[in-house]
Coordinates of C-alpha atoms in Angstrom, one line a residue:
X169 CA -5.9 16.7 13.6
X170 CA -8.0 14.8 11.7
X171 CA -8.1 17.4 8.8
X172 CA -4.3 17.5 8.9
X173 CA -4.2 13.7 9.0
X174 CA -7.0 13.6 6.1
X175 CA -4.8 15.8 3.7
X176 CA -1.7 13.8 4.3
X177 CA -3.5 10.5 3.3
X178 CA -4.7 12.5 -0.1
X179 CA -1.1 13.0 -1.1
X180 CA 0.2 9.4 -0.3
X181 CA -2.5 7.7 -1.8
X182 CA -3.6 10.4 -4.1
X183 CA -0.4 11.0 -5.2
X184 CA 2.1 8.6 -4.4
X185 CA 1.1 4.9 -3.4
X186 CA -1.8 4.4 -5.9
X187 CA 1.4 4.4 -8.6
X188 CA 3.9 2.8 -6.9
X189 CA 1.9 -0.1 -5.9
X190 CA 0.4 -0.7 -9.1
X191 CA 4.3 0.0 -10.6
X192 CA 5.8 -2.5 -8.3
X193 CA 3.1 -5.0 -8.9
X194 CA 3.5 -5.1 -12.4
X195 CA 7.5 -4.8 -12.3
X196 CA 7.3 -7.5 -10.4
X197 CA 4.8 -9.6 -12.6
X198 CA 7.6 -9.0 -15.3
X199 CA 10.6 -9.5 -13.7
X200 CA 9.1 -13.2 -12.3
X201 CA 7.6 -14.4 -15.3
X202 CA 4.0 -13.9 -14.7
X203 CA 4.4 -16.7 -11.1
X204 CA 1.3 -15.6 -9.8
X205 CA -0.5 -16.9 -12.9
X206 CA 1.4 -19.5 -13.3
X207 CA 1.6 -20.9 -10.1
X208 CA -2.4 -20.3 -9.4
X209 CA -3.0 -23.7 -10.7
X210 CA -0.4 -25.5 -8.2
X211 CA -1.3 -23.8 -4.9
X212 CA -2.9 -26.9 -3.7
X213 CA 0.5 -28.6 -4.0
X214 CA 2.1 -25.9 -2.8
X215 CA 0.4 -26.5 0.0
X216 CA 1.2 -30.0 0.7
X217 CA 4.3 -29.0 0.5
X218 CA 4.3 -26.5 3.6
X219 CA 3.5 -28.9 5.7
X220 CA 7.2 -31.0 5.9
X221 CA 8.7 -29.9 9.1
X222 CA 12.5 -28.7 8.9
X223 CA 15.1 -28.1 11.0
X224 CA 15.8 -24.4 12.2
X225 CA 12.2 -22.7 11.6
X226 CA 8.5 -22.9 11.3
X227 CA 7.3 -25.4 8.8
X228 CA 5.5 -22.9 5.3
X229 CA 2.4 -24.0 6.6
X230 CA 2.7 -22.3 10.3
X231 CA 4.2 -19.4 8.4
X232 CA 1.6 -19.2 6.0
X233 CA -1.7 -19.3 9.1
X234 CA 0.8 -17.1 11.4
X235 CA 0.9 -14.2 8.3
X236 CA -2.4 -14.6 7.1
X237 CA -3.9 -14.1 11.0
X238 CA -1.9 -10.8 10.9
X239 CA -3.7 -10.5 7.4
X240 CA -7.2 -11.6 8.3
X241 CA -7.9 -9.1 10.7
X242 CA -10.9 -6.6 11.4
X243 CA -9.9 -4.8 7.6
X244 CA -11.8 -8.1 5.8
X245 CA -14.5 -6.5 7.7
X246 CA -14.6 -3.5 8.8
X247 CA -12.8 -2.5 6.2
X248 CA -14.5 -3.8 3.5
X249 CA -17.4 -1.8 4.8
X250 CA -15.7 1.2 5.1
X251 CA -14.5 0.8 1.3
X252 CA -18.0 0.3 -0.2
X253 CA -18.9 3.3 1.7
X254 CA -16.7 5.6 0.7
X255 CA -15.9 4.5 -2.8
X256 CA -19.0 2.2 -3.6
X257 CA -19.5 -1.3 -4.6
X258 CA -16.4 -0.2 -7.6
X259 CA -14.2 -0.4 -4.4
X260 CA -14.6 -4.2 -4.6
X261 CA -13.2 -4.5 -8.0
X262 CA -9.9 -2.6 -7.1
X263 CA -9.9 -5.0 -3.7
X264 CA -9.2 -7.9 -6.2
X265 CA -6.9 -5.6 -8.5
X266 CA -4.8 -5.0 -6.2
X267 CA -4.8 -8.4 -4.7
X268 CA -3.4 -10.1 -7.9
X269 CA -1.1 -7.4 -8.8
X270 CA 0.3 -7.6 -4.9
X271 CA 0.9 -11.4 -5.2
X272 CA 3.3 -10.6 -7.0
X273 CA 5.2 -7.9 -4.5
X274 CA 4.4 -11.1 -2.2
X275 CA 6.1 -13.0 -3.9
X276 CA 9.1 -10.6 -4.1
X277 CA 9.4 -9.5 -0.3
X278 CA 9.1 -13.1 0.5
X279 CA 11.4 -14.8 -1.4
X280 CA 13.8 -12.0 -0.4
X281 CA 13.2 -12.8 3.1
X282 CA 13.8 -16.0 2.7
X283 CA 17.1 -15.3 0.9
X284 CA 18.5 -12.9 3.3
X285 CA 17.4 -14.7 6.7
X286 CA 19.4 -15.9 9.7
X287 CA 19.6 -17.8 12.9
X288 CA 19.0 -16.2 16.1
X289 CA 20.4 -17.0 19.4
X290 CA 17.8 -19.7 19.9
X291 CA 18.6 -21.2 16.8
X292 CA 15.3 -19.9 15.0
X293 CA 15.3 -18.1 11.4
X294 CA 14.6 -14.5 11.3
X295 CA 14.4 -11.8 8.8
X296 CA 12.4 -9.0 6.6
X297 CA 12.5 -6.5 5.3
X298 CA 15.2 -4.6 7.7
X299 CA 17.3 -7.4 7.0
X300 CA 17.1 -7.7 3.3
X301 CA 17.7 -3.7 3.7
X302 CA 21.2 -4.2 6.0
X303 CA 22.4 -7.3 3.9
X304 CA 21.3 -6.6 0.1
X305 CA 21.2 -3.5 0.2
X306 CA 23.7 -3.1 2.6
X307 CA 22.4 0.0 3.8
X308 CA 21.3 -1.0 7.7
X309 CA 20.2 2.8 8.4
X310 CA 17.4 1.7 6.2
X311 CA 16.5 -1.2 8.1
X312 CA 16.3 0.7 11.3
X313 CA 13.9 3.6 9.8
X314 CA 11.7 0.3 8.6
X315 CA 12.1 -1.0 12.1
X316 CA 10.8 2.0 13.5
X317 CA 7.8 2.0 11.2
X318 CA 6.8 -1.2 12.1
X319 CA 7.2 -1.3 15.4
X320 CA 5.0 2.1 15.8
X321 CA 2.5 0.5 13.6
X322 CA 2.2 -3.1 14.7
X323 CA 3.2 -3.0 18.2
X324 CA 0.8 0.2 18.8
X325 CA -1.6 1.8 16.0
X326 CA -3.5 -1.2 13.9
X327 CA -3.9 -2.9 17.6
X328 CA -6.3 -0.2 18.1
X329 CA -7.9 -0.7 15.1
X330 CA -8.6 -4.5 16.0
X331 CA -9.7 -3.6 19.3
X332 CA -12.1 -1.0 18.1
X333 CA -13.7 -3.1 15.8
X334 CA -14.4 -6.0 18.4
X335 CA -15.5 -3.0 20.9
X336 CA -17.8 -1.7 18.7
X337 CA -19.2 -5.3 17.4
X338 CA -19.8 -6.2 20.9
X339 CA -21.8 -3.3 22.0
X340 CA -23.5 -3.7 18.8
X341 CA -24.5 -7.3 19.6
X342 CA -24.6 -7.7 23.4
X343 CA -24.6 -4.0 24.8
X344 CA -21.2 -4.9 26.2
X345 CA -19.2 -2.4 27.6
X346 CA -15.9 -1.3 25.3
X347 CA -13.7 -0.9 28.5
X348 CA -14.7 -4.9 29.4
X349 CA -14.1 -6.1 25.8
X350 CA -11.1 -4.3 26.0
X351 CA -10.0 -5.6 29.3
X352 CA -10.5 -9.3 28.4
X353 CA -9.2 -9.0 24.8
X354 CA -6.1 -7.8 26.7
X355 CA -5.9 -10.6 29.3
X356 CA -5.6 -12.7 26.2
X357 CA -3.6 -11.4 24.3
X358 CA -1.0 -10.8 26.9
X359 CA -1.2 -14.6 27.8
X360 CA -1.0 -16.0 24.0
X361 CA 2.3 -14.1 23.4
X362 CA 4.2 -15.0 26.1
X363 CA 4.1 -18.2 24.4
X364 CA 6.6 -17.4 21.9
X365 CA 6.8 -17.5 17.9
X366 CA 6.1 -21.5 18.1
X367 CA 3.8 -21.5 20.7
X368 CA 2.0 -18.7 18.4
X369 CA 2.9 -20.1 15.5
X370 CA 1.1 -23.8 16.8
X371 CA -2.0 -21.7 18.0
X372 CA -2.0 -20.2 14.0
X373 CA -2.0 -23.3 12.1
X374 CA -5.2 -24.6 13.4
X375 CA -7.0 -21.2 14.6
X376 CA -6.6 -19.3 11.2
X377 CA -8.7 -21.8 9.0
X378 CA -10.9 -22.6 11.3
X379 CA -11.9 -19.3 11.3
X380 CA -11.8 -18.1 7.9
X381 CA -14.2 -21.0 7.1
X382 CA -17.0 -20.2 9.7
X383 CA -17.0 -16.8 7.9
X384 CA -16.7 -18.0 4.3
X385 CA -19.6 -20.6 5.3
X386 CA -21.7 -17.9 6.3
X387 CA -21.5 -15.6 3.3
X388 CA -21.9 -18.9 1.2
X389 CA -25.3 -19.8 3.3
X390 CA -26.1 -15.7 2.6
X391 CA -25.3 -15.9 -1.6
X392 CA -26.9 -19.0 -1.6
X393 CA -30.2 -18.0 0.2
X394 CA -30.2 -14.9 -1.8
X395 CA -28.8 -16.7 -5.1
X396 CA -31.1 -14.4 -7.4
X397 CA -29.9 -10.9 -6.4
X398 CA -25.8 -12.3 -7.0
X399 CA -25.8 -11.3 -10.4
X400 CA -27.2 -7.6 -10.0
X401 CA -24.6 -7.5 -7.0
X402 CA -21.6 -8.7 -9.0
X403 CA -22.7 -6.3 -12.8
X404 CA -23.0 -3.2 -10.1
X405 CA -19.3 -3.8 -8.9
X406 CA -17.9 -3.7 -12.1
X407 CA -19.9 -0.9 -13.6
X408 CA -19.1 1.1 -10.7
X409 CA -15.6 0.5 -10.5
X410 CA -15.5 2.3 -14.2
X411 CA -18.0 5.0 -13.7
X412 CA -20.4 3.7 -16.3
X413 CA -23.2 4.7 -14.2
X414 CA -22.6 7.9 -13.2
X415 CA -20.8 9.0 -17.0
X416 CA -24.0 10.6 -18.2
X417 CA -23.9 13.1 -14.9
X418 CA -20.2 13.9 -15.2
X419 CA -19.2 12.2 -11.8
X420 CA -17.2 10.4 -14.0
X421 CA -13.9 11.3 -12.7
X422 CA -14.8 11.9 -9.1
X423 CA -16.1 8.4 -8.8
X424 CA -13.5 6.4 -10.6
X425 CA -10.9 7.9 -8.1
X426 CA -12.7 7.4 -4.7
X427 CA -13.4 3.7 -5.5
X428 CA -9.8 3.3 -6.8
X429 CA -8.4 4.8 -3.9
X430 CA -11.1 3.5 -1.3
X431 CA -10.4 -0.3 -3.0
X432 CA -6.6 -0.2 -3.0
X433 CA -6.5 1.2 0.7
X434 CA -8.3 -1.2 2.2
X435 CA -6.8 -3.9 0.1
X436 CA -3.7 -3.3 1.0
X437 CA -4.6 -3.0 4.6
X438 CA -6.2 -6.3 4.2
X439 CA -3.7 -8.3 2.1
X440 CA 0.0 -6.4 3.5
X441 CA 1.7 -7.3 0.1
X442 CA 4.1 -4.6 -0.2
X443 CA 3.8 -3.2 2.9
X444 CA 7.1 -5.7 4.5
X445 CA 4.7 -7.0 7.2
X446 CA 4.1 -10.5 5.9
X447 CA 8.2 -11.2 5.0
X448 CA 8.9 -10.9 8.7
X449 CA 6.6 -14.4 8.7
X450 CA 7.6 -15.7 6.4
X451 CA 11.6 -15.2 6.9
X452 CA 10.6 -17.7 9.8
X453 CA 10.4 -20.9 8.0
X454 CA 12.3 -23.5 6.5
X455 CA 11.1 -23.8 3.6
X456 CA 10.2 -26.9 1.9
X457 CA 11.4 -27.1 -1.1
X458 CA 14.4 -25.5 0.6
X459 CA 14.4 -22.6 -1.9
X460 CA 13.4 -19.1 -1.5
X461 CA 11.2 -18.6 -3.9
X462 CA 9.3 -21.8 -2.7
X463 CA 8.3 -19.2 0.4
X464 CA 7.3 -16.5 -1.6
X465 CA 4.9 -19.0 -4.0
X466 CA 3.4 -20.1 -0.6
X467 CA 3.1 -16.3 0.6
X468 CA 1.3 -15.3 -2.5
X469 CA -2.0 -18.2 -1.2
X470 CA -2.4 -15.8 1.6
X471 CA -2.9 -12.8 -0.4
X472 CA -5.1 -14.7 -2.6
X473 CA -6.8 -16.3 0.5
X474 CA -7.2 -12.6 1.9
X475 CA -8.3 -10.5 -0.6
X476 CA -9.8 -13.2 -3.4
X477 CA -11.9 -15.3 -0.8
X478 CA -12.3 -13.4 2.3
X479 CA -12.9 -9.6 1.1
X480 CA -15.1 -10.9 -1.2
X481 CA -17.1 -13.0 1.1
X482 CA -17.5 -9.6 3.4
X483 CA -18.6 -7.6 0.0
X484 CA -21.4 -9.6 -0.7
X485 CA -22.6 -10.0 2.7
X486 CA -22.5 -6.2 2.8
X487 CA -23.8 -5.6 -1.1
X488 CA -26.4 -8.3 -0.8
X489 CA -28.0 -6.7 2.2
X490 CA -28.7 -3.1 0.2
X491 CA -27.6 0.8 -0.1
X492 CA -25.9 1.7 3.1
X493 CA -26.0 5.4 4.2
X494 CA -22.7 6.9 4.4
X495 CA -22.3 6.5 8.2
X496 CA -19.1 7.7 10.1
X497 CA -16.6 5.6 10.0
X498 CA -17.2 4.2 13.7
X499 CA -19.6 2.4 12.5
X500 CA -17.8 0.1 10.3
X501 CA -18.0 -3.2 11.9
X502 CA -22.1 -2.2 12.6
X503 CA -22.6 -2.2 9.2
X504 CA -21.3 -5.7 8.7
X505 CA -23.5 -6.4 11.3
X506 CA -26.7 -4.9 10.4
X507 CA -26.1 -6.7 7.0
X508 CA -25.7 -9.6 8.3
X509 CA -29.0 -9.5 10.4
X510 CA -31.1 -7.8 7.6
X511 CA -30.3 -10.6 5.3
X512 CA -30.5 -14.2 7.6
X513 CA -31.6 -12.9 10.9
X514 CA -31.0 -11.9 14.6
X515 CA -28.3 -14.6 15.1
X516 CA -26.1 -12.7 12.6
X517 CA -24.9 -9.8 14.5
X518 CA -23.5 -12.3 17.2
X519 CA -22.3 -14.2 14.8
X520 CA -19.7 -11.7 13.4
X521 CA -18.9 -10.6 17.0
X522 CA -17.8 -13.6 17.7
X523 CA -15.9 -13.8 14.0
X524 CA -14.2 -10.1 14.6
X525 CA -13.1 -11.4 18.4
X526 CA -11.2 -14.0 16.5
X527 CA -10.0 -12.2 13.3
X528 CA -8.6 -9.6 15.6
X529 CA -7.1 -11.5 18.5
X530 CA -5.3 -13.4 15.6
X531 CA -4.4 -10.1 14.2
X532 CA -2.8 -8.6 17.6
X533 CA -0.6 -11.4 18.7
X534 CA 1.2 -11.7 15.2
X535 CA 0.9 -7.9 15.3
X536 CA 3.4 -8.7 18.6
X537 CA 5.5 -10.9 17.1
X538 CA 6.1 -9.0 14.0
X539 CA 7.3 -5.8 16.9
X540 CA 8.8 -8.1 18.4
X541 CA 11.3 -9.6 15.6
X542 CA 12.3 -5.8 14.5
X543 CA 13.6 -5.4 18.5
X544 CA 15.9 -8.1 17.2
X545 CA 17.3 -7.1 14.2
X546 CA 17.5 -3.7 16.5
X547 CA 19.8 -5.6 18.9
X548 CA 17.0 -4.3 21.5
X549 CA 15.4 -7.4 22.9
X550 CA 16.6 -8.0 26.4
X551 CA 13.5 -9.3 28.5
X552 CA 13.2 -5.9 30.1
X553 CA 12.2 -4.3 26.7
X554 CA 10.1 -7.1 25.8
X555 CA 7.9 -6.6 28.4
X556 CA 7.8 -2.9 27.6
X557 CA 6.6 -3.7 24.3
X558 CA 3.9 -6.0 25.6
X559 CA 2.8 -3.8 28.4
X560 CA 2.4 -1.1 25.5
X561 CA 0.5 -4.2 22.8
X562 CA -2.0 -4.2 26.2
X563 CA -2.3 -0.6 27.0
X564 CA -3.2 0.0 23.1
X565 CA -5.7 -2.5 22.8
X566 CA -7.2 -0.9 25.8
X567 CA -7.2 2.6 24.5
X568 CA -8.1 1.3 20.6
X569 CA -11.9 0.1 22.8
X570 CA -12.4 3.8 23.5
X571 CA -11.1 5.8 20.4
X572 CA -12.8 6.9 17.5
X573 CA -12.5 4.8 14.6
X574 CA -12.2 7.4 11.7
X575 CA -9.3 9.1 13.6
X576 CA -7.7 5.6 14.1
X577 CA -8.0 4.0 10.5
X578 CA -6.6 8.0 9.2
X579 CA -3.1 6.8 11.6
X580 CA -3.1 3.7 9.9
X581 CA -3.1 4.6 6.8
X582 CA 0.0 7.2 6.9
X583 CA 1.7 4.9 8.9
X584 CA 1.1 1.9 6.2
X585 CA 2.0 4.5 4.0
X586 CA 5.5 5.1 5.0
X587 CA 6.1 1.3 5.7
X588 CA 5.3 0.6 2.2
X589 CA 7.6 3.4 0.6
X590 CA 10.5 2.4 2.8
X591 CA 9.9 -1.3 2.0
X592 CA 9.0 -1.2 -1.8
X593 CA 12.0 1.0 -2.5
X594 CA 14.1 -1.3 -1.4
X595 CA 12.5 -4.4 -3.2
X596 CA 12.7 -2.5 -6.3
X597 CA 16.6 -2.2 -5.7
X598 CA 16.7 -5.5 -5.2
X599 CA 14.6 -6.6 -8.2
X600 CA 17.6 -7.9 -10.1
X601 CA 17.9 -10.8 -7.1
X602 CA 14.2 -11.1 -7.4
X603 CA 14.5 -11.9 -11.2
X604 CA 17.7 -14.3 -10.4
X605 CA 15.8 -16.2 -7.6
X606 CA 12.5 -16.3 -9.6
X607 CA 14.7 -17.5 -12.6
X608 CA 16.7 -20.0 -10.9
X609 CA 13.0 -22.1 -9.1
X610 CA 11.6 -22.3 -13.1
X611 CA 14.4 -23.4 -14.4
X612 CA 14.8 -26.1 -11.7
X613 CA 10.8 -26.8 -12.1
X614 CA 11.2 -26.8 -15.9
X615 CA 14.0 -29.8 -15.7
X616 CA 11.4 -31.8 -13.7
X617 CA 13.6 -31.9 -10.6
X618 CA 13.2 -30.4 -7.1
X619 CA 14.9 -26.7 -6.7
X620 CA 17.1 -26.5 -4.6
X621 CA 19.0 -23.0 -4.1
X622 CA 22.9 -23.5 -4.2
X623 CA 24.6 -20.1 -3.3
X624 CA 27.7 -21.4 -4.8
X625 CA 26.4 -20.8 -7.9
X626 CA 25.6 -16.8 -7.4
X627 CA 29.1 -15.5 -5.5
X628 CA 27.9 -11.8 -4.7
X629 CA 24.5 -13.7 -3.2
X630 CA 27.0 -15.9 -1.6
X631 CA 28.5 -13.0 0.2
X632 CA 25.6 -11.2 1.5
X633 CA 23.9 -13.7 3.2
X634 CA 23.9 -15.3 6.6
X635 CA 26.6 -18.0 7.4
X636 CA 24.7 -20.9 7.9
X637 CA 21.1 -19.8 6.3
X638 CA 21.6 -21.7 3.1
X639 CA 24.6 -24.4 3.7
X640 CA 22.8 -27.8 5.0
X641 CA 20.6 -28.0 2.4
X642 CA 19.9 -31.3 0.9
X643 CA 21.9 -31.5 -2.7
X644 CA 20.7 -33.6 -5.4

C-alpha cells in the first residue's frame, strides 16, 4: 500500500500539480493585476476592516482566525520538518514560492465564494467551492464530486494527521500514552463543535493569534539567541533550493526536484490556497467593504500569515538546530522537538507539545465545520447525519493517535491532490469573473471611494447568484 500510494503521489505532484499550481498562481497574478503585491502594503487596513460586524455572517475577521486555524495546523510543524528532510533546507524557499504565487489563487477562490454565496435556513451565508461549481459553472455534478473530496479529507484523513502529530509530541515530551492523547483530544473536540459555526467561529478569533504568537515568540527568542548562525541558515536555503551546492557532483537535477516538490507539498498543505478549503470560510462572512473581492484581499493575510511567518518560524527553529538524519516520517513532530530542546533547553519539547495540542485542535474543529458545510450544499444535513459525521471526526482522531505517520501524510497528499484539480479547474473556468470582480474593487479604490459590488451592473452575474446574497447592500 504504501508503495502503490508513493507512485501515485509521483505522478500528481511529479507530473501534474507542481504545473498547475504554479500555472494557476501566476494566471491568477495576471488576470488580478498583480493584488497580492499591491495590496501587501494595506493588509493592516485590511484588517481593521474585518472587524465591522454585519448582518447575515461572520464578521472577515472571524473568517479570517476560523480559516487560518484550519491552516495553522500540525503541517507548520510537522510538516516543515518533514520537507527539510526530504528535500533539504531548498524546501524552504519553494515554501514561500508557493505561498506568494497561491495568494493569488486565494484571492481567486475567495472572492468567488464570496460572489456566489447564499443564506441557509438559519439565515447564515454559505458557500465554496461546490457552490461556485453549481452556480457559475452551473455544472452541480461538479460540486458534489468536490463535496465528496472534502468531506473524505476533512471530516476523516488530515484529522489523523493532527492527531498523530500531538500523539507523537506528547509521548515525546511526557511519555504519554497516544490512546489517552487521543481520547482527550476527542472529548474536546467533540464538545467545541457542537457549538456551531459562531460559537466556533468566536473560539477562533481569539484562540488563533494567541497561538501563532506564543510560537512566533519562541522562534524569535531562538534567532535571536543564536543571531550569528541566521545568515549561514538563510544563504544555505537559497543555495539549496537551486542546487548550487551539489552542481559540481551532478545531483543537480535530482536535488532541485525533491526540494521543489518537498516545498510545494507541504506548502500547500500548510497554506490550502488552491486547494477550495479556505473559500468554504470565507463564503461565511459579510464582508466589509461589502464586496467580494474585499474577502479574498483579507484571505490572501492568511496565506501570508501561514506560509510567510509561521513556516518560516518552524524552518529556522529546525535549520538553526543542525543536519537532521533522514528519520522516518513518524518522527516528524520529534524533530521539531529535539530542535527545539537542542537549541534553548529541556523546556522546549513541552513547549511545542503544548503548541501542536493547540495548532491541531484548531485544525480539527474547522476541519468539522468545513465537512459539515458540504452536507449542506449536499442537502444531507438532518441532525441524524450530523452526528454521524462527528461520531466519525472522533473515531479518526482516535485512530490518527495510533497510525503510522508516513502512511497517513501519503493519504493526504492524493486526497489534497484531487481536491485541488477539481477545485482549480473550475477557478480557472471561472477566471473571466475573477478578472471582472478584481477589476471592478480597483476601479472603485482608484476613484477614492468605497467599493461596493452592484450586480445590476453585470446581468449574467446577476443571474447566477443567490437571491438575496448581494441586494441590501449599502449604495453610495
Amino acid at each position: 500500500m504504501p508503495d502503490f500510494l508513493s507512485f501515485i503521489n509521483e505522478i500528481l505532484w511529479g507530473s501534474i500539480m507542481i504545473y498547475l499550481l504554479l500555472g494557476a498562481g501566476i494566471w491568477f497574478t495576471l488576470r488580478s493585476g498583480f493584488i497580492q503585491f499591491r495590496y501587501i502594503r494595506k493588509f493592516g487596513k485590511s484588517l481593521k476592516n474585518s472587524i465591522t460586524p454585519q448582518p447575515g455572517g461572520l464578521t472577515s475577521f472571524q473568517a479570517l482566525c476560523t480559516s487560518l486555524a484550519a491552516r495553522v495546523g500540525s503541517g507548520n510543524l510537522a510538516g516543515v520538518a518533514l520537507a527539510i528532510s526530504a528535500g533539504g533546507p531548498g524546501a524552504v524557499f519553494w515554501m514561500w514560492v508557493t505561498a506568494i504565487i497561491g495568494m493569488a489563487t486565494s484571492f481567486a477562490e475567495c472572492s468567488l465564494a464570496q460572489l456566489y454565496k447564499e443564506k441557509d435556513k438559519s439565515g447564515q451565508f454559505r458557500g465554496g467551492p461546490a457552490w461556485y461549481m453549481a452556480r457559475g459553472l452551473g455544472m452541480r455534478w461538479m460540486g458534489v464530486l468536490f463535496s465528496v473530496f472534502l468531506l473524505i479529507a476533512y471530516g476523516l484523513i488530515f484529522n489523523t494527521v493532527q492527531a498523530n502529530s500531538v500523539a507523537h509530541a506528547m509521548r515525546y515530551a511526557f511519555q504519554c500514552p497516544e490512546w489517552l492523547t487521543g481520547a482527550a483530544l476527542a472529548i474536546f473536540i467533540l464538545l467545541t463543535i457542537t457549538t456551531g459555526l459562531k460559537g466556533v467561529a468566536r473560539l477562533m478569533q481569539w484562540l488563533v493569534p494567541i497561538m501563532a504568537l506564543l510560537w512566533v515568540a519562541a522562534s524569535l527568542f531562538v534567532v535571536a539567541t543564536h543571531l550569528s548562525m541566521v545568515p549561514k541558515v538563510i544563504t544555505t536555503i537559497f543555495q539549496s533550493a537551486f542546487g548550487w551546492r551539489e552542481a559540481a557532483s551532478g545531483a543537480l537535477g535530482y536535488t532541485i526536484s525533491q526540494a521543489l516538490t518537498a516545498g510545494f507539498q507541504r506548502g500547500m498543505f500548510s497554506n490550502e490556497a488552491g486547494m477550495g478549503s479556505t473559500p468554504n470560510a470565507a463564503a461565511t462572512a459579510a464582508s466589509w467593504p461589502p464586496h467580494p473581492a474585499a474577502q479574498g484581499i483579507v484571505q490572501m493575510i492568511g496565506v501570508f500569515t501561514d506560509s510567510i511567518i509561521i513556516c518560516s518560524a518552524s524552518a529556522m527553529i529546525v535549520l538553526l538546530a543542525g543536519p537532521m538524519s533522514h528519520t522516518p516520517g513518524a518522527a516528524g513532530i520529534q524533530l521539531v522537538q529535539q530542535a527545539l530542546v537542542n537549541l534553548s533547553g529541556s523546556w522546549g519539547a513541552g513547549f511545542v507539545s503544548v503548541i501542536v495540542i493547540l495548532f491541531a485542535f484548531s485544525s480539527i474543529v474547522v476541519n468539522y465545520l468545513y465537512a459539515e458545510n458540504n452536507l449542506i450544499f449536499l442537502r444531507r444535513d438532518s441532525r441524524g447525519t450530523l452526528w454521524l459525521l462527528r461520531i466519525g471526526v472522533v473515531l479518526m482522531v482516535m485512530a490518527g493517535s495510533l497510525l503510522s505517520l508516513p502512511l497517513v501524510w501519503q493519504l493526504a497528499d492524493v486526497i489534497m491532490a484531487l481536491m485541488a484539480i477539481t477545485n482549480l479547474t473550475a477557478i480557472l473556468l471561472l477566471s473571466p469573473v475573477v478578472t471582472l470582480i478584481a477589476r471592478d474593487y480597483l476601479r472603485q479604490r482608484k476613484l477614492g471611494v468605497q467599493p461596493v459590488f452592484d450586480a445590476s451592473r453585470y446581468p449574467e452575474i446577476e443571474a447566477q447568484i443567490a437571491p438575496g446574497s448581494w441586494d441590501d447592500l449599502p449604495r453610495r
